[in-house]
Coordinates of C-alpha atoms in Angstrom, one line a residue:
M88 CA 33.8 -19.8 12.8
T89 CA 36.7 -18.8 15.0
E90 CA 37.3 -15.3 16.2
K91 CA 40.4 -15.2 13.9
G92 CA 38.1 -16.1 11.0
Q93 CA 35.6 -13.4 11.9
L94 CA 38.4 -10.8 12.1
Q95 CA 39.9 -12.0 8.8
L96 CA 36.5 -11.5 7.0
G97 CA 36.4 -7.9 8.4
K98 CA 40.0 -7.3 7.2
T99 CA 39.2 -8.8 3.8
L100 CA 36.2 -6.5 3.4
W101 CA 38.1 -3.5 4.7
A102 CA 40.9 -4.1 2.0
I103 CA 38.1 -4.2 -0.7
A104 CA 36.6 -1.0 0.7
D105 CA 40.1 0.7 0.6
Q106 CA 40.6 -0.5 -3.0
L107 CA 37.2 0.4 -4.4
R108 CA 36.2 3.7 -2.9
G109 CA 38.6 5.7 -4.9
A110 CA 37.7 9.4 -4.6
M111 CA 34.5 8.6 -2.7
N112 CA 34.2 9.9 0.9
A113 CA 34.8 7.1 3.4
D114 CA 31.5 7.8 5.1
D115 CA 29.5 7.5 1.9
F116 CA 31.3 4.3 0.9
R117 CA 30.7 2.9 4.4
D118 CA 26.9 3.2 3.9
Y119 CA 27.0 1.3 0.6
M120 CA 29.2 -1.4 1.8
L121 CA 27.4 -2.0 5.1
A122 CA 24.0 -2.1 3.3
F123 CA 25.3 -4.8 1.0
L124 CA 26.7 -6.8 3.9
F125 CA 23.3 -6.4 5.5
L126 CA 21.5 -7.7 2.4
R127 CA 23.8 -10.7 2.3
Y128 CA 23.0 -11.6 5.9
L129 CA 19.2 -11.2 5.4
S130 CA 19.4 -13.3 2.2
D131 CA 21.4 -16.2 3.6
N132 CA 19.4 -16.3 6.8
Y133 CA 16.1 -16.3 4.7
E134 CA 17.3 -19.0 2.3
Q135 CA 18.3 -21.3 5.2
A136 CA 14.8 -20.8 6.8
A137 CA 13.1 -21.4 3.4
K138 CA 15.1 -24.6 2.8
K139 CA 14.0 -25.8 6.2
E140 CA 10.3 -24.8 5.5
L141 CA 10.2 -26.4 2.0
G142 CA 12.1 -29.5 2.9
R143 CA 12.3 -31.8 -0.2
D144 CA 10.5 -29.3 -2.3
Y145 CA 13.4 -26.9 -2.1
P146 CA 15.1 -27.1 -5.5
N147 CA 18.6 -28.5 -5.5
P148 CA 20.9 -25.6 -6.5
D149 CA 23.3 -28.0 -8.2
T150 CA 20.8 -29.4 -10.6
I151 CA 18.9 -26.3 -11.7
G152 CA 21.0 -25.1 -14.6
N153 CA 19.2 -21.8 -14.1
G154 CA 21.4 -19.1 -15.4
G155 CA 22.0 -17.5 -12.0
R156 CA 18.6 -18.0 -10.6
S157 CA 18.4 -18.9 -6.9
P158 CA 16.5 -22.1 -5.8
L159 CA 13.8 -19.9 -4.4
A160 CA 13.3 -18.1 -7.7
V161 CA 12.8 -21.6 -9.3
W162 CA 10.3 -22.6 -6.6
Y163 CA 8.4 -19.3 -7.0
A164 CA 8.1 -19.8 -10.8
E165 CA 6.9 -23.4 -10.4
N166 CA 4.5 -22.8 -7.5
P167 CA 2.8 -19.4 -8.0
D168 CA -0.4 -20.5 -6.2
D169 CA 1.5 -21.4 -3.0
V170 CA 3.6 -18.2 -2.7
A171 CA 1.2 -16.3 -0.5
A172 CA 0.9 -19.2 2.0
F173 CA 4.7 -19.8 2.0
E174 CA 5.4 -16.1 2.7
K175 CA 2.9 -16.1 5.5
Q176 CA 4.7 -19.1 7.1
M177 CA 8.1 -17.3 6.6
R178 CA 6.8 -14.2 8.4
L179 CA 6.1 -16.5 11.4
K180 CA 9.3 -18.5 11.2
A181 CA 12.0 -16.1 9.9
H182 CA 10.1 -12.9 10.9
Y183 CA 10.6 -11.5 7.4
V184 CA 10.2 -12.1 3.7
I185 CA 12.6 -11.3 0.8
R186 CA 11.6 -11.8 -2.8
P187 CA 13.8 -14.1 -4.9
E188 CA 14.9 -11.4 -7.3
H189 CA 16.2 -9.3 -4.3
L190 CA 18.2 -12.0 -2.7
W191 CA 22.0 -11.5 -2.6
A192 CA 22.7 -14.5 -4.8
S193 CA 20.5 -12.9 -7.5
I194 CA 22.0 -9.4 -7.1
A195 CA 25.5 -10.8 -7.1
H196 CA 24.8 -12.7 -10.3
M197 CA 23.4 -9.6 -12.0
A198 CA 26.6 -7.7 -10.9
R199 CA 28.9 -10.5 -12.3
T200 CA 27.1 -10.5 -15.6
Q201 CA 27.0 -6.6 -15.8
N202 CA 23.2 -6.7 -16.0
G203 CA 21.9 -3.2 -16.9
D204 CA 18.9 -3.6 -14.6
L205 CA 21.0 -4.1 -11.4
L206 CA 20.5 -0.5 -10.1
N207 CA 16.7 -0.6 -10.6
T208 CA 16.5 -4.1 -9.0
L209 CA 18.5 -3.0 -6.0
Q210 CA 16.3 0.1 -5.5
E211 CA 13.1 -2.0 -5.7
G212 CA 14.7 -4.5 -3.2
F213 CA 15.7 -1.9 -0.7
K214 CA 12.2 -0.4 -0.9
Y215 CA 10.6 -3.8 -0.4
I216 CA 12.8 -4.5 2.7
E217 CA 11.9 -1.1 4.2
N218 CA 8.1 -1.4 3.7
D219 CA 7.1 -5.0 3.3
S220 CA 9.7 -7.5 4.5
F221 CA 9.1 -7.2 8.2
Q222 CA 6.1 -7.1 10.5
S223 CA 7.4 -3.8 11.7
T224 CA 8.0 -1.2 9.0
F225 CA 11.6 -0.2 8.7
S226 CA 10.9 3.0 6.8
G227 CA 13.9 4.9 5.7
L228 CA 16.3 2.0 6.5
F229 CA 18.3 2.7 3.3
S230 CA 17.5 6.4 3.1
E231 CA 21.2 7.3 3.2
I232 CA 22.1 5.0 0.4
N233 CA 21.6 7.1 -2.7
L234 CA 21.8 4.8 -5.7
S235 CA 21.2 7.8 -8.0
S236 CA 24.2 9.7 -6.5
E237 CA 26.7 11.3 -8.9
K238 CA 29.4 9.9 -6.5
L239 CA 28.7 6.5 -8.2
G240 CA 28.8 8.0 -11.7
R241 CA 27.3 10.6 -13.9
G242 CA 24.6 8.7 -15.7
Y243 CA 22.6 5.5 -15.0
A244 CA 25.0 3.3 -17.0
D245 CA 28.0 4.6 -15.2
R246 CA 26.4 4.2 -11.8
N247 CA 25.1 0.7 -12.7
A248 CA 28.7 -0.3 -13.8
K249 CA 30.2 1.0 -10.6
L250 CA 27.7 -0.9 -8.5
C251 CA 28.5 -4.1 -10.6
T252 CA 32.2 -3.7 -9.7
I253 CA 31.5 -3.0 -6.0
I254 CA 29.1 -5.9 -5.5
T255 CA 31.2 -8.4 -7.5
K256 CA 34.2 -7.6 -5.3
I257 CA 32.3 -7.9 -2.1
A258 CA 30.7 -11.2 -3.3
E259 CA 34.2 -12.5 -4.0
G260 CA 35.4 -11.4 -0.6
L261 CA 32.5 -13.1 1.2
A262 CA 32.6 -16.3 -0.8
D263 CA 35.2 -18.0 1.4
F264 CA 33.6 -17.2 4.7
S265 CA 30.7 -18.5 6.8
T266 CA 27.8 -16.1 6.9
D267 CA 26.2 -16.9 10.2
S268 CA 25.1 -13.9 12.2
D269 CA 28.1 -13.9 14.5
T270 CA 30.5 -13.8 11.6
L271 CA 28.8 -11.2 9.5
G272 CA 27.8 -9.2 12.7
D273 CA 31.4 -9.1 13.9
A274 CA 32.6 -8.2 10.4
Y275 CA 30.0 -5.3 10.4
E276 CA 31.3 -4.1 13.8
Y277 CA 34.9 -4.4 12.6
L278 CA 34.1 -2.3 9.5
I279 CA 32.3 0.3 11.6
G280 CA 35.4 0.5 13.8
Q281 CA 37.7 0.9 10.8
F282 CA 35.6 3.6 9.2
A283 CA 35.4 5.3 12.6
A284 CA 39.2 5.3 12.9
G285 CA 39.4 6.7 9.4
S286 CA 36.9 9.5 10.0
G287 CA 38.4 10.6 13.3
K288 CA 36.4 13.1 15.3
K289 CA 33.1 12.4 13.6
A290 CA 33.4 8.8 14.7
G291 CA 32.4 9.6 18.2
E292 CA 28.9 10.1 16.9
F293 CA 28.4 6.4 16.1
Y294 CA 31.0 4.2 17.8
T295 CA 32.1 3.3 21.3
P296 CA 35.3 1.2 21.3
Q297 CA 34.5 -2.4 22.1
R298 CA 36.8 -2.6 25.1
I299 CA 35.1 0.4 26.8
S300 CA 31.7 -1.2 26.0
D301 CA 32.9 -4.3 27.7
I302 CA 33.3 -2.4 31.0
L303 CA 29.9 -0.8 30.9
S304 CA 28.1 -4.0 29.9
A305 CA 29.8 -5.9 32.7
I306 CA 28.8 -3.4 35.3
V307 CA 25.1 -3.1 34.3
T308 CA 24.7 -6.9 34.1
L309 CA 26.0 -7.6 37.6
D310 CA 23.5 -7.8 40.4
S311 CA 22.6 -4.2 41.3
Q312 CA 22.6 -4.5 45.1
E313 CA 25.2 -7.3 45.5
P314 CA 27.6 -7.2 42.5
K315 CA 29.7 -9.8 44.3
T316 CA 27.1 -12.4 43.7
G317 CA 27.7 -12.2 40.0
K318 CA 25.7 -11.6 36.8
R319 CA 22.0 -11.2 36.8
S320 CA 20.2 -14.1 35.0
Y321 CA 17.7 -11.9 33.1
L322 CA 17.2 -8.2 32.2
A323 CA 13.7 -7.3 31.1
S324 CA 15.0 -4.2 29.3
V325 CA 18.1 -2.3 28.4
M326 CA 18.2 1.2 27.1
D327 CA 20.8 3.4 25.4
F328 CA 19.5 6.9 24.7
A329 CA 22.4 7.9 22.5
C330 CA 22.9 4.6 20.9
G331 CA 25.0 5.4 17.8
S332 CA 25.4 2.2 15.7
G333 CA 24.1 0.1 18.6
S334 CA 27.4 -1.5 19.5
L335 CA 27.0 -0.8 23.2
L336 CA 23.5 -2.4 23.4
L337 CA 24.8 -5.4 21.4
N338 CA 27.7 -5.8 23.9
V339 CA 25.2 -6.0 26.7
R340 CA 23.2 -8.6 24.8
K341 CA 26.3 -10.6 24.1
R342 CA 27.1 -10.7 27.8
M343 CA 23.6 -11.7 28.8
G344 CA 23.0 -14.2 25.9
P345 CA 20.1 -13.9 23.3
R346 CA 17.5 -15.1 25.9
G347 CA 18.9 -13.0 28.7
I348 CA 17.2 -9.8 27.6
G349 CA 13.5 -9.1 27.1
K350 CA 13.8 -6.1 24.8
I351 CA 16.5 -3.7 23.7
Y352 CA 15.7 0.0 23.4
G353 CA 17.8 2.7 21.7
Q354 CA 17.5 6.3 20.6
E355 CA 19.6 8.1 18.0
K356 CA 19.4 11.6 16.6
N357 CA 21.6 11.2 13.5
I358 CA 19.6 9.6 10.7
T359 CA 22.5 7.7 9.1
T360 CA 23.7 6.3 12.5
Y361 CA 20.1 5.4 13.4
N362 CA 19.9 3.3 10.2
L363 CA 23.3 1.7 11.0
A364 CA 21.9 0.7 14.4
R365 CA 18.7 -0.9 13.0
M366 CA 20.8 -2.9 10.5
N367 CA 23.3 -3.8 13.2
M368 CA 20.6 -5.3 15.4
L369 CA 19.1 -7.4 12.6
L370 CA 22.6 -8.5 11.5
H371 CA 23.3 -9.8 15.0
G372 CA 20.2 -12.0 14.9
V373 CA 18.1 -9.7 17.0
K374 CA 14.5 -10.2 15.8
D375 CA 12.5 -7.1 14.9
S376 CA 10.1 -7.8 17.8
E377 CA 13.1 -7.8 20.2
F378 CA 14.3 -4.3 19.7
E379 CA 13.0 -0.7 19.2
I380 CA 15.3 2.0 18.0
H381 CA 13.8 5.5 17.9
H382 CA 15.0 8.3 15.6
G383 CA 14.8 11.5 17.6
D384 CA 16.2 14.0 20.1
T385 CA 16.9 12.7 23.6
L386 CA 17.2 16.1 25.2
T387 CA 13.8 17.3 24.1
N388 CA 12.4 13.8 24.8
D389 CA 10.4 13.5 21.6
W390 CA 9.9 9.7 21.9
E391 CA 6.2 9.2 22.5
M392 CA 6.8 6.0 24.5
L393 CA 8.9 7.9 27.1
R394 CA 6.4 10.7 27.5
E395 CA 3.7 8.3 28.8
T396 CA 2.0 10.0 31.8
N397 CA 0.1 7.0 33.1
P398 CA 2.4 5.7 35.9
A399 CA 1.3 2.1 35.3
R400 CA 2.4 2.3 31.7
K401 CA 5.5 4.5 32.0
P402 CA 8.6 2.6 30.8
Y403 CA 11.5 2.0 33.2
F404 CA 14.7 0.0 32.4
D405 CA 16.7 -2.6 34.2
A406 CA 19.9 -1.3 32.7
V407 CA 20.8 2.0 31.1
V408 CA 24.1 2.5 29.2
A409 CA 25.3 5.5 27.2
N410 CA 28.2 7.3 25.6
P411 CA 26.5 10.6 24.7
P412 CA 28.3 13.4 22.9
F413 CA 30.7 15.2 25.3
S414 CA 29.9 18.8 26.4
Y415 CA 27.2 19.1 23.8
R416 CA 25.7 22.6 23.4
W417 CA 22.0 22.7 24.0
D418 CA 19.1 25.0 24.7
P419 CA 17.9 24.7 28.3
N420 CA 14.7 26.7 28.0
E421 CA 12.0 27.5 30.6
A422 CA 9.8 24.6 29.6
L423 CA 12.7 22.1 30.1
G424 CA 13.1 23.6 33.6
E425 CA 9.7 22.1 34.5
D426 CA 10.4 18.8 32.7
I427 CA 10.0 15.9 35.1
R428 CA 13.5 14.6 34.3
F429 CA 15.2 17.8 35.4
K430 CA 12.8 19.5 37.8
N431 CA 14.3 18.2 41.1
Y432 CA 17.9 18.8 40.0
G433 CA 18.1 21.9 37.8
L434 CA 19.2 22.3 34.2
A435 CA 22.6 21.6 32.9
P436 CA 24.3 24.7 31.5
K437 CA 24.0 25.7 27.8
S438 CA 27.6 25.0 27.1
A439 CA 27.5 21.3 28.3
A440 CA 24.5 19.0 28.2
D441 CA 26.4 16.2 30.0
F442 CA 24.2 16.2 33.1
A443 CA 21.1 16.6 31.0
F444 CA 21.9 13.3 29.3
L445 CA 22.7 11.7 32.6
L446 CA 19.4 12.9 34.2
H447 CA 17.4 11.7 31.2
G448 CA 18.7 8.2 31.5
F449 CA 18.6 8.2 35.3
H450 CA 14.9 9.2 35.3
Y451 CA 14.0 6.0 33.3
L452 CA 16.1 3.7 35.4
K453 CA 14.2 1.1 37.5
E454 CA 14.5 1.2 41.3
D455 CA 16.7 -1.8 41.3
G456 CA 18.4 -1.0 38.0
V457 CA 22.0 0.1 37.2
M458 CA 23.1 2.9 34.9
A459 CA 26.7 3.3 33.5
I460 CA 27.4 6.4 31.4
I461 CA 30.7 7.7 29.8
L462 CA 31.2 11.4 30.4
P463 CA 34.1 13.9 30.2
H464 CA 36.1 14.5 33.5
G465 CA 34.6 18.0 33.8
V466 CA 31.4 16.7 35.2
L467 CA 33.3 15.6 38.3
F468 CA 34.4 19.1 39.4
R469 CA 32.9 21.9 37.3
G470 CA 31.0 24.5 39.3
G471 CA 27.7 26.4 38.8
A472 CA 24.6 24.5 37.8
E473 CA 26.6 21.3 37.4
A474 CA 27.9 21.5 41.0
K475 CA 24.3 21.7 42.3
I476 CA 23.2 18.7 40.2
R477 CA 26.2 16.7 41.4
R478 CA 25.6 17.6 45.0
K479 CA 21.9 16.6 44.9
L480 CA 22.8 13.2 43.2
L481 CA 25.4 12.6 45.9
E482 CA 23.2 13.6 48.8
D483 CA 20.4 11.4 47.6
G484 CA 22.8 8.5 47.5
H485 CA 22.6 7.9 43.7
I486 CA 26.3 8.0 42.6
D487 CA 27.7 4.5 43.3
T488 CA 31.1 4.5 41.5
V489 CA 33.4 6.9 39.7
I490 CA 35.9 5.3 37.3
G491 CA 38.7 7.4 35.8
L492 CA 39.9 6.2 32.4
P493 CA 43.1 7.1 30.4
A494 CA 43.2 9.8 27.9
N495 CA 43.0 9.2 24.1
L496 CA 40.9 6.1 24.2
F497 CA 38.3 7.5 21.7
Y498 CA 38.3 8.4 18.1
S499 CA 36.4 11.6 18.8
T500 CA 38.5 13.2 21.5
G501 CA 41.9 12.9 23.2
I502 CA 40.6 14.0 26.6
P503 CA 40.4 11.6 29.6
V504 CA 36.9 10.4 30.4
C505 CA 35.1 8.8 33.3
I506 CA 32.4 6.3 33.8
L507 CA 29.7 7.1 36.4
V508 CA 27.7 4.3 37.8
L509 CA 24.3 5.3 39.2
K510 CA 21.6 3.5 41.2
K511 CA 18.3 4.7 42.6
C512 CA 18.7 2.3 45.5
K513 CA 22.2 1.4 46.6
K514 CA 23.4 -0.4 49.7
P515 CA 26.8 1.2 50.5
D516 CA 26.7 4.7 51.9
D517 CA 30.0 5.5 50.3
V518 CA 31.3 6.2 46.8
L519 CA 33.8 3.8 45.2
F520 CA 36.6 5.6 43.3
I521 CA 38.7 3.7 40.7
N522 CA 41.6 5.5 39.2
A523 CA 42.5 3.6 36.1
A524 CA 43.9 6.6 34.3
E525 CA 47.5 5.4 34.3
E526 CA 46.8 1.8 33.1
Y527 CA 46.7 1.5 29.3
E528 CA 48.5 0.2 26.3
K529 CA 49.8 2.6 23.6
G530 CA 48.4 2.1 20.1
K531 CA 49.2 3.8 16.8
R532 CA 46.3 6.3 16.9
Q533 CA 44.6 5.6 20.2
N534 CA 45.5 4.2 23.5
Y535 CA 43.6 1.0 24.4
L536 CA 42.9 -1.2 27.5
S537 CA 44.2 -4.7 27.7
D538 CA 42.0 -7.6 28.8
E539 CA 43.8 -7.6 32.2
Q540 CA 43.2 -3.9 32.7
I541 CA 39.5 -4.3 31.8
E542 CA 39.2 -7.2 34.2
R543 CA 40.9 -5.3 37.0
I544 CA 38.3 -2.4 36.7
I545 CA 35.4 -4.8 36.6
A546 CA 36.7 -6.9 39.5
T547 CA 37.3 -3.8 41.6
Y548 CA 33.8 -2.6 41.0
Q549 CA 32.3 -6.0 41.7
L550 CA 34.2 -6.7 44.9
R551 CA 34.2 -3.0 46.0
E552 CA 37.8 -3.4 47.1
P553 CA 40.3 -0.7 48.1
R554 CA 43.6 -1.2 46.2
E555 CA 46.7 0.9 46.8
R556 CA 47.0 3.8 44.3
Y557 CA 44.1 2.4 42.4
S558 CA 40.8 2.3 44.3
R559 CA 39.2 3.5 47.5
R560 CA 35.8 3.7 49.2
V561 CA 35.2 7.3 50.2
S562 CA 32.7 8.3 52.9
M563 CA 30.0 10.9 52.2
D564 CA 31.5 13.1 55.0
E565 CA 34.9 13.2 53.2
I566 CA 33.1 14.1 49.9
A567 CA 31.1 16.8 51.7
D568 CA 34.4 18.2 53.2
N569 CA 35.7 18.4 49.6
D570 CA 32.6 20.5 48.7
Y571 CA 31.2 17.6 46.7
N572 CA 34.0 17.8 44.2
L573 CA 34.6 14.3 42.7
N574 CA 38.0 14.9 41.1
I575 CA 39.4 11.4 41.3
S576 CA 43.0 12.4 42.2
R577 CA 41.7 14.0 45.4
Y578 CA 40.7 10.6 46.7
V579 CA 43.0 8.2 44.9
S580 CA 46.4 9.4 43.9
T581 CA 48.5 7.3 41.5
A582 CA 51.7 9.2 42.5
Q583 CA 54.4 7.0 44.0
Q584 CA 55.1 7.9 47.6
E585 CA 58.6 9.3 48.1
V586 CA 60.8 7.1 50.2
E587 CA 61.6 8.8 53.5
I588 CA 65.3 9.5 54.0
D589 CA 67.0 8.9 57.3
L590 CA 69.4 11.8 57.4
A591 CA 71.3 10.7 60.5
K592 CA 72.0 7.3 58.9
V593 CA 73.0 8.9 55.6
H594 CA 75.4 11.2 57.5
A595 CA 77.0 8.2 59.4
D596 CA 77.4 6.3 56.1
L597 CA 79.2 9.3 54.5
V598 CA 81.5 9.7 57.5
E599 CA 82.4 6.0 57.2
I600 CA 83.0 6.3 53.5
D601 CA 85.2 9.3 54.0
K602 CA 87.2 7.4 56.7
T603 CA 87.7 4.5 54.2
I604 CA 88.9 6.8 51.5
R605 CA 91.4 8.5 53.8
E606 CA 92.8 5.1 55.0
A607 CA 93.1 3.8 51.4
T608 CA 94.8 7.1 50.3
A609 CA 97.4 6.8 53.1
R610 CA 98.1 3.2 52.3
H611 CA 98.5 4.1 48.6
N612 CA 100.8 7.0 49.4
S613 CA 103.1 4.7 51.4
F614 CA 103.6 2.5 48.3
L615 CA 104.3 5.6 46.1
K616 CA 106.9 6.8 48.7
E617 CA 108.8 3.5 48.5
L618 CA 108.8 3.8 44.7
G619 CA 110.1 7.4 44.9
L620 CA 106.9 8.8 43.3
P621 CA 105.0 12.0 44.5
A622 CA 102.1 11.3 46.9
L623 CA 98.4 11.8 46.1
P624 CA 96.9 15.0 47.6

């Protein structure tokens, strides 16, 4: 399907969401809608795989006359002894199993016919997908979708009726569109973006605008030592320790191609957003064995995998990307002061965990890896503990590039932000500054970057080129002279240089003009005199 078609599906579903949610909070409705979109994708993908597996034995949907039953439901009923072997094969081929009664076609039929058992069937289906569908257990995947919520209706019958309406409308909206992973995945991303725009500040928790994701993913996928040589052919691992709905990780995957990444890792503290990320991965065709998203607190480092003490088994990542919460308040206690991630640098202040997030990601970066992180501008110049951390990173040669972005690009904040690019080993002994703060397009709610503006940032990083009033390579001596302050305008000013005025020339020009005026006045007065009229002064 074309990009236009993918966008159209997103718009169609968004219009349905707008029409149906009524008094329901947008965030609550988002969870229902995205869960149903997810179920539709899993079902279609599974039915295609089943059709391939069963070949001629797959019942013809046009000849069943089955009162809404799916071909698989018919096959299950006719071949009860073969179901276990079939499901075993499907786990190998499709990587998961969905029971016929839980397939989208069956659920949509129940909704259309106002079946009183819809709600119970959905609950059973969600529970089965969480615990039994996949090799990995996706426990709590639908924990935020409360089908017993009073927001859907007071009693069971009311809630069931409301679900019938929602599902029927979504089924009608989806009917005219292809349901491959790209189409549904892009529609899912579009809806997350629309819900993000609608929920304003809270959206920063789960969504990085795609165009900014494009910059980070381009940077971390280029060769770390010689970006000029182009994209790396393979990344064994990529990590986002504050992954939100997973859009930034998926952007890296899209750039590398499905076979270009060994495994995707993410961590997310918010339970709702964590579930969105897991669904988002599966919806984009990432197999359950190809990603691992952990629900937990990055700052306290509660992910067992990352706490591995055996150096041979400790995980390090080829690429680290992140858009952590800006200036997040945290508790830098004594124990964290001894934490291996922070020990050599010091702790970020209580009022702003920005450098704590940065040091966490940097600690797990491979020696030849690249990290790109979005942070508020304050990290470039704030004093105290942050100045010490910044100085140590600079002196150790770990800050490669500082990119200043325009204000008001995010749903969550209007402040201007920067991208820091870090490397454990980097060739240049300078820091590249890119001042892209003045280059943006104005939108209704947010500013945004055009394709050309994004390409300019990426190309400048890749070629490490100085460009007038835009980018410059700055030596460590100059940065040291500025007391390790990285405020971008100190090094790259976007101000237009005032044109130097040649006062002597201007004076000569004015004298000449005055002479011309006097001559013209004298000539004019001679005509007036002939006509008997009073002369000009």
